[in-house]
C-alpha atoms as a printed R data frame, in Angstrom:
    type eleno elety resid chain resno       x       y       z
1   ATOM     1    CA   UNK     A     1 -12.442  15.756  -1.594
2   ATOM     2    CA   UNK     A     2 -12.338  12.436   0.481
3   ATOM     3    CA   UNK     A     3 -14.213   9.615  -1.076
4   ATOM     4    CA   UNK     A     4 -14.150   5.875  -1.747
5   ATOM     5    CA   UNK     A     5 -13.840   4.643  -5.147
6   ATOM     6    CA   UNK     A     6 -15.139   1.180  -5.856
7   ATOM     7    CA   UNK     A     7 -12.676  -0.673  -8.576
8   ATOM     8    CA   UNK     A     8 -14.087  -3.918  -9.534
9   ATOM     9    CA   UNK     A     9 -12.414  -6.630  -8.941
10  ATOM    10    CA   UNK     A    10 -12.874  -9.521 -12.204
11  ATOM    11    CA   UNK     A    11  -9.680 -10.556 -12.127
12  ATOM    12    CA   UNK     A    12  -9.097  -8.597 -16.236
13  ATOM    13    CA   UNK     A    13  -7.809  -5.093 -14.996
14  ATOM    14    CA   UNK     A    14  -4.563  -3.435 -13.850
15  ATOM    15    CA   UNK     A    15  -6.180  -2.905 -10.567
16  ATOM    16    CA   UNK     A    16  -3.355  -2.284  -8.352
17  ATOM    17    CA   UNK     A    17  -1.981   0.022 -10.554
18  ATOM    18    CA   UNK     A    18  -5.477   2.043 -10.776
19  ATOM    19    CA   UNK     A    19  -5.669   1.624  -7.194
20  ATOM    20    CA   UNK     A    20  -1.998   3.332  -6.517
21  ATOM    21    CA   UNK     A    21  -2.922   6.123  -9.493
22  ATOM    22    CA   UNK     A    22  -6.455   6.832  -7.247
23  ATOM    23    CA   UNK     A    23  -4.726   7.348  -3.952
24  ATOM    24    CA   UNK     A    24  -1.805   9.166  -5.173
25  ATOM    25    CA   UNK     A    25  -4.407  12.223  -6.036
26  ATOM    26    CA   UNK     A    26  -6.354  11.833  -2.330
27  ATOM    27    CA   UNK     A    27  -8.821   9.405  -3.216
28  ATOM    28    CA   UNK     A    28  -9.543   5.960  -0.726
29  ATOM    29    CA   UNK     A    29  -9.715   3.312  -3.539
30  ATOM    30    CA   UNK     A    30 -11.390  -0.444  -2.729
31  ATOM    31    CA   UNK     A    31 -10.419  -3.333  -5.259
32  ATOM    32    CA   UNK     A    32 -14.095  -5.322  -4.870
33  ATOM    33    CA   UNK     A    33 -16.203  -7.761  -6.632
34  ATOM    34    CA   UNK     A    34 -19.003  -7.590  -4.012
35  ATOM    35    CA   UNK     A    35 -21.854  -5.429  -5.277
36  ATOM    36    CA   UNK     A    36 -23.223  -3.504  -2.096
37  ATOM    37    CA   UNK     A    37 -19.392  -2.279  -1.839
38  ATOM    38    CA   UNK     A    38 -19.601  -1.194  -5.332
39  ATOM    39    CA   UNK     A    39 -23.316   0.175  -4.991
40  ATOM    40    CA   UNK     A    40 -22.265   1.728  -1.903
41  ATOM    41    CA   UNK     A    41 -19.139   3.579  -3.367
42  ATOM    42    CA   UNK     A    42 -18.937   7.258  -4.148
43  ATOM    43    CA   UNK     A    43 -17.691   6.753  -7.550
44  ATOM    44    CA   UNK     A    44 -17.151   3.715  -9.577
45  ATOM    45    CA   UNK     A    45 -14.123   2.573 -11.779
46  ATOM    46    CA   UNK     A    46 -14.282  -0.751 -14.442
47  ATOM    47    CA   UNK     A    47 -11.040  -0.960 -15.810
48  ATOM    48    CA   UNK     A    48 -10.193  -3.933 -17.950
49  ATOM    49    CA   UNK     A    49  -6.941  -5.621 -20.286
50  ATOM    50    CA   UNK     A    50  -7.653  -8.444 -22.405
51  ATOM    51    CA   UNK     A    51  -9.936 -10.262 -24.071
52  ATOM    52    CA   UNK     A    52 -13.904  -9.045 -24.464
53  ATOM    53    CA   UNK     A    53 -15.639 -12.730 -24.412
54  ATOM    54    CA   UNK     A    54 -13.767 -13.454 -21.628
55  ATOM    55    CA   UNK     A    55 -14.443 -10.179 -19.852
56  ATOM    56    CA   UNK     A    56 -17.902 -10.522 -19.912
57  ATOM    57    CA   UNK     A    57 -17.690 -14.268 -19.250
58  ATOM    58    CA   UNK     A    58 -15.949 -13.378 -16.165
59  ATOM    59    CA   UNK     A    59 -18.817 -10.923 -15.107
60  ATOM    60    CA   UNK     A    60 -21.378 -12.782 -15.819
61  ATOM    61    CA   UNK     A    61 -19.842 -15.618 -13.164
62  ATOM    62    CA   UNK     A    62 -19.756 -13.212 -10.730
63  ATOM    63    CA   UNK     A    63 -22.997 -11.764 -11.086
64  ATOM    64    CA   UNK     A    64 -21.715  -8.029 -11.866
65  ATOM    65    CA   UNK     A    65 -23.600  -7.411 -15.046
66  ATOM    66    CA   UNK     A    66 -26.520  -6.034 -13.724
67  ATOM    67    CA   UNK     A    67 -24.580  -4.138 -10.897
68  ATOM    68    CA   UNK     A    68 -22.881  -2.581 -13.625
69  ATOM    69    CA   UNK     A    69 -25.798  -1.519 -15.434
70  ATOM    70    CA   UNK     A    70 -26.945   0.163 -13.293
71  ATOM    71    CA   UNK     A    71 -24.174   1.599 -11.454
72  ATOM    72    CA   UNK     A    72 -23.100   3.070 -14.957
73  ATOM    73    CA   UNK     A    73 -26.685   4.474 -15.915
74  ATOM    74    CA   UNK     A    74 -27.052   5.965 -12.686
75  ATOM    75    CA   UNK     A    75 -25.661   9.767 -11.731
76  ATOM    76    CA   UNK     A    76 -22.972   8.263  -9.579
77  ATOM    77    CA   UNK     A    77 -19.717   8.860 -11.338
78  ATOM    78    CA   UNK     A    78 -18.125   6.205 -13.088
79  ATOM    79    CA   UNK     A    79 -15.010   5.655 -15.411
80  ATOM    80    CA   UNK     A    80 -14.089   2.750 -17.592
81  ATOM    81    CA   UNK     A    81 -10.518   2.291 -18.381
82  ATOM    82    CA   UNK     A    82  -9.779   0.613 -21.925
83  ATOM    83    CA   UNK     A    83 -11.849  -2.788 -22.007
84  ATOM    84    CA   UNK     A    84 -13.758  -1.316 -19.481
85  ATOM    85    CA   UNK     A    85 -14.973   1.399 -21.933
86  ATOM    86    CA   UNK     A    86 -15.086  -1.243 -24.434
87  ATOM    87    CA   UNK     A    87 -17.240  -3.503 -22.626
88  ATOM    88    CA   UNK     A    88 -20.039  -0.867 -22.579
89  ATOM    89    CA   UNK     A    89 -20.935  -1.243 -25.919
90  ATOM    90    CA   UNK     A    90 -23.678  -3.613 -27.516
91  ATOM    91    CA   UNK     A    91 -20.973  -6.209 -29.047
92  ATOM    92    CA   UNK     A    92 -17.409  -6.520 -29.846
93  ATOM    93    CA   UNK     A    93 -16.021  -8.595 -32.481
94  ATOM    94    CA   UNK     A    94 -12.893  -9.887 -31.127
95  ATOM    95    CA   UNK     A    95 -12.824 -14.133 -31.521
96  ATOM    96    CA   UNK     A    96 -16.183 -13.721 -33.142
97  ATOM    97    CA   UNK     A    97 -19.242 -11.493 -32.056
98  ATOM    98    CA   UNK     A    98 -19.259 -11.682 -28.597
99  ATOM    99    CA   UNK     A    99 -22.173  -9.695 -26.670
100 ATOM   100    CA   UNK     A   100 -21.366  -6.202 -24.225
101 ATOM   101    CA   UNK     A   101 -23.265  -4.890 -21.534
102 ATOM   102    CA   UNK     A   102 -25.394  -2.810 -23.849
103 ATOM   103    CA   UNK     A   103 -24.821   0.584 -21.593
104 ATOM   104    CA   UNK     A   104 -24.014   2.204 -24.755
105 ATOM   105    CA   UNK     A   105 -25.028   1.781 -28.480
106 ATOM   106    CA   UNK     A   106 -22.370   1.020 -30.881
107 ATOM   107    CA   UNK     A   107 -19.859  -1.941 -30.890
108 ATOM   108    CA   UNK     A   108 -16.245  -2.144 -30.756
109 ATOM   109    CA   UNK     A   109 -13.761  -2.977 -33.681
110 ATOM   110    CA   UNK     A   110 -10.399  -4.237 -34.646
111 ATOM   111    CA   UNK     A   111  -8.072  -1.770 -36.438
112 ATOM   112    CA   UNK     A   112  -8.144  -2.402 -39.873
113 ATOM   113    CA   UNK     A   113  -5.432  -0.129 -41.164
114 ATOM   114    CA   UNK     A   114  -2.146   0.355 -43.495
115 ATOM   115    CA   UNK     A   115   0.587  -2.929 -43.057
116 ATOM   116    CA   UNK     A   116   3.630  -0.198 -41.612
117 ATOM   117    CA   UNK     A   117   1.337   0.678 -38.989
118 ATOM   118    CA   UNK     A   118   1.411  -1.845 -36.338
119 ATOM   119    CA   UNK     A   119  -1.813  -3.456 -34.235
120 ATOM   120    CA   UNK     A   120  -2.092  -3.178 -31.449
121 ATOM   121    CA   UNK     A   121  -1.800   0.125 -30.981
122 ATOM   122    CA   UNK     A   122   0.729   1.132 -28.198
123 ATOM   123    CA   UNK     A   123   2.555   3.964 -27.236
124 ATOM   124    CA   UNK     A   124   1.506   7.768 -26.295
125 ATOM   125    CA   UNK     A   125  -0.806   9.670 -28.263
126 ATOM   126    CA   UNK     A   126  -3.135  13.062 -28.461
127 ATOM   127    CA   UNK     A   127  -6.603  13.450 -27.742
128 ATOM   128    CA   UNK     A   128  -8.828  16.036 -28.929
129 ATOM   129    CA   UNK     A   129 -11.620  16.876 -26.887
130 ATOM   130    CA   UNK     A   130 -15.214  17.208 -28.968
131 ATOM   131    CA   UNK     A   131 -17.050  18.255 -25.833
132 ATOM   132    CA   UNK     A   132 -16.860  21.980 -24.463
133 ATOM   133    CA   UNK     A   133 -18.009  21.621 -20.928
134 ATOM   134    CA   UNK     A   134 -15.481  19.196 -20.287
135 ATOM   135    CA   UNK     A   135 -14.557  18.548 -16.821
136 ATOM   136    CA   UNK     A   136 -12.112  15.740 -16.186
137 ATOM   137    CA   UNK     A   137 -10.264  17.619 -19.549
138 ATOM   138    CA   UNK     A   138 -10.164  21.001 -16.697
139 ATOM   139    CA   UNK     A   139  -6.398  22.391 -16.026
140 ATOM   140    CA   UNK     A   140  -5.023  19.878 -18.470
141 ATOM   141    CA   UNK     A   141  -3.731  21.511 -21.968
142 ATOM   142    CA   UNK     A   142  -5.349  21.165 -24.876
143 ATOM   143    CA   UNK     A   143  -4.677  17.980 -27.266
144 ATOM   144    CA   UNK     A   144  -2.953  16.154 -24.439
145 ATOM   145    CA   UNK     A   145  -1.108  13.130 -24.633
146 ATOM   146    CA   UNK     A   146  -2.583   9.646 -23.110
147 ATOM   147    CA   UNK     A   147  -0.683   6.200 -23.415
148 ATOM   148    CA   UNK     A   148  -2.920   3.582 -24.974
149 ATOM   149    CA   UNK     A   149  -2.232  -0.021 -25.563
150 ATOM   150    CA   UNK     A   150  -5.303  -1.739 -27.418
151 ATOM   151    CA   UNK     A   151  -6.191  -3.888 -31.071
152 ATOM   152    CA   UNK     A   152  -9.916  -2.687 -30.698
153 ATOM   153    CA   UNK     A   153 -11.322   0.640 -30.917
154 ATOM   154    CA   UNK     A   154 -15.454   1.744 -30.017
155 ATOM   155    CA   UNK     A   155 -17.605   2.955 -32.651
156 ATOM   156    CA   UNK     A   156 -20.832   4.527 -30.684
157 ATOM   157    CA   UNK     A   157 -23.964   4.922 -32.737
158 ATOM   158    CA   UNK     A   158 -24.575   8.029 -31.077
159 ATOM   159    CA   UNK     A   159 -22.138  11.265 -31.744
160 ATOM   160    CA   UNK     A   160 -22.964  12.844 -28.754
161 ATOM   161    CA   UNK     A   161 -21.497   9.978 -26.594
162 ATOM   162    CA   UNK     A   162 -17.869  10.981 -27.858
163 ATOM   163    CA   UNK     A   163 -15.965  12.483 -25.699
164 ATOM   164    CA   UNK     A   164 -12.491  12.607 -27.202
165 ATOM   165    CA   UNK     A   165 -10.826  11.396 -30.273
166 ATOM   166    CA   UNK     A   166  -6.837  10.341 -31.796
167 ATOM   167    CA   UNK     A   167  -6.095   9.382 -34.588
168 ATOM   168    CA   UNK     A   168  -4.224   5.759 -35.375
169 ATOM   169    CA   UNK     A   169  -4.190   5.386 -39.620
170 ATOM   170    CA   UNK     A   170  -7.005   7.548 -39.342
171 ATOM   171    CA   UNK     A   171  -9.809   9.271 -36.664
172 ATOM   172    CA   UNK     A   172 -10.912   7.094 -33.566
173 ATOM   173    CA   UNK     A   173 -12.866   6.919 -30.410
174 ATOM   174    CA   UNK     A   174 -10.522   7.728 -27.398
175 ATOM   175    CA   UNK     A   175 -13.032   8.230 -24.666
176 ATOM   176    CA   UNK     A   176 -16.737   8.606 -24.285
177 ATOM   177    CA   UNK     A   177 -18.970  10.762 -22.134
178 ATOM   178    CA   UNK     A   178 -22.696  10.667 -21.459
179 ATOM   179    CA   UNK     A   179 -23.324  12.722 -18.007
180 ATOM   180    CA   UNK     A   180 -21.493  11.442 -15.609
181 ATOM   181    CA   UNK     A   181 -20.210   8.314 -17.284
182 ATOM   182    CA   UNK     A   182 -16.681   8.591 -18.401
183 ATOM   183    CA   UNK     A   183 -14.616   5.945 -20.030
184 ATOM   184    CA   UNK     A   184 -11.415   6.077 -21.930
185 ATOM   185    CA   UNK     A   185  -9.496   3.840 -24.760
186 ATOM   186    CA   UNK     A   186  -6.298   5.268 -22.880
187 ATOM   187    CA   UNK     A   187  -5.049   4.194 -19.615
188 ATOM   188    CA   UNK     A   188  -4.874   7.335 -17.087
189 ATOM   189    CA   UNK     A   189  -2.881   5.532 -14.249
190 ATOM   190    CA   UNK     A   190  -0.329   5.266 -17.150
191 ATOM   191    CA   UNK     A   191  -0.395   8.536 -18.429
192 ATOM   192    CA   UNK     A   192   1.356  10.233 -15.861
193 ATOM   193    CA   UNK     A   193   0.741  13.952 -15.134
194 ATOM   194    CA   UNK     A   194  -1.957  14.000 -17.180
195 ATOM   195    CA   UNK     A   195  -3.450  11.012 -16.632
196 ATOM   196    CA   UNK     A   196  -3.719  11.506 -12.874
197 ATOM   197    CA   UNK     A   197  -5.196  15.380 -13.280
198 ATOM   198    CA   UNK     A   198  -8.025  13.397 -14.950
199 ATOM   199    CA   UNK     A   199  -8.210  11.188 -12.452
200 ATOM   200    CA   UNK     A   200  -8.175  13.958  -9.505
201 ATOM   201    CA   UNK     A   201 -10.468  15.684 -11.879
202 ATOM   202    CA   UNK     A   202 -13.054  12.716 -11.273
203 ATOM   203    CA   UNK     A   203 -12.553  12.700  -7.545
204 ATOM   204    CA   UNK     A   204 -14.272  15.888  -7.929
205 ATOM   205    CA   UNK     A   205 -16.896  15.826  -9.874
């Protein structure tokens, strides 16, 4: 199962935490912003915390936008991780419509939900899987709980990019799928035992 994951590096992600999470299940895990390492990799992570103009701000200076694009719409396996699978979308609207890296169409949201439920959204939470051949989802049981911590939530234009939802004042997007590009609302290097099954689970794909 050995293989290097690429984790790039723009300065917005929990990276050493993703890193640890990665080689706790067997995998050799590179924190990089350089794009033949991240070209090079066997598999390809984009995690992300904060803000989505800055995000993409910060990948635009380091000329990763286009490494990303393709990287993502390529068959090499890649995950996003929270504003890394909100990034992929056309736009978000956080401080103002702010343009994504158009991987995927839709565009990202802020919860707009009852006053006694609090934004953002933190804490653990089921998923329900909408997919049946399902592989990073394999050996864990169903309707699993992931921790999420987010203000935001994806709304893809196309149903068959949703992966898995929860529901937070009402049904969202956890996680998308289209082949083999994975990305999740939830943050698997916090989720514990299940959170690093799906990560193992991507080592093997």
């Amino acid at each position: 199962m050995s293989c290097t994951v690429a984790i790039i590096d723009y300065q917005m992600g929990n990276l050493r935490s993703v890193q640890k999470a990665i080689e706790s299940v067997g995998g050799t895990a590179i924190v990089t912003d350089q794009p033949t390492s991240i070209k090079s990799a066997d598999k390809v992570i984009l995690p992300g915390v904060g803000s989505f103009g800055d995000a993409m701000n910060e990948l635009k200076r380091r000329d990763l936008v286009s490494v990303i694009q393709d990287v993502a719409s390529s068959d090499k396996p890649f995950l996003g991780i929270c504003l890394g699978l909100q990034l992929l979308f056309e736009s978000g609207e956080e401080n103002g419509l702010q343009p994504g890296l158009g991987i995927l169409a839709g565009s990202v949201r802020r919860f707009n939900i009852a006053p006694e439920l609090k934004v953002p959204h933190m804490g653990w939470n089921s998923v329900t899987s909408r997919q049946s051949n399902d592989p990073l989802m394999q050996g864990i049981a169903e309707q699993p709980f992931f921790y999420f911590v987010h203000s935001y939530f994806c709304q893809p234009k196309d149903q068959a990019d949703l992966w898995l939802t929860s529901d937070y004042g009402g049904e969202f997007c956890a996680a998308i799928r289209r082949s083999n590009l994975f990305a999740t609302q939830f943050h698997p290097e916090k989720s514990q035992t299940n959170g690093l099954k799906l990560l193992k689970n991507f080592l093997l794909l």
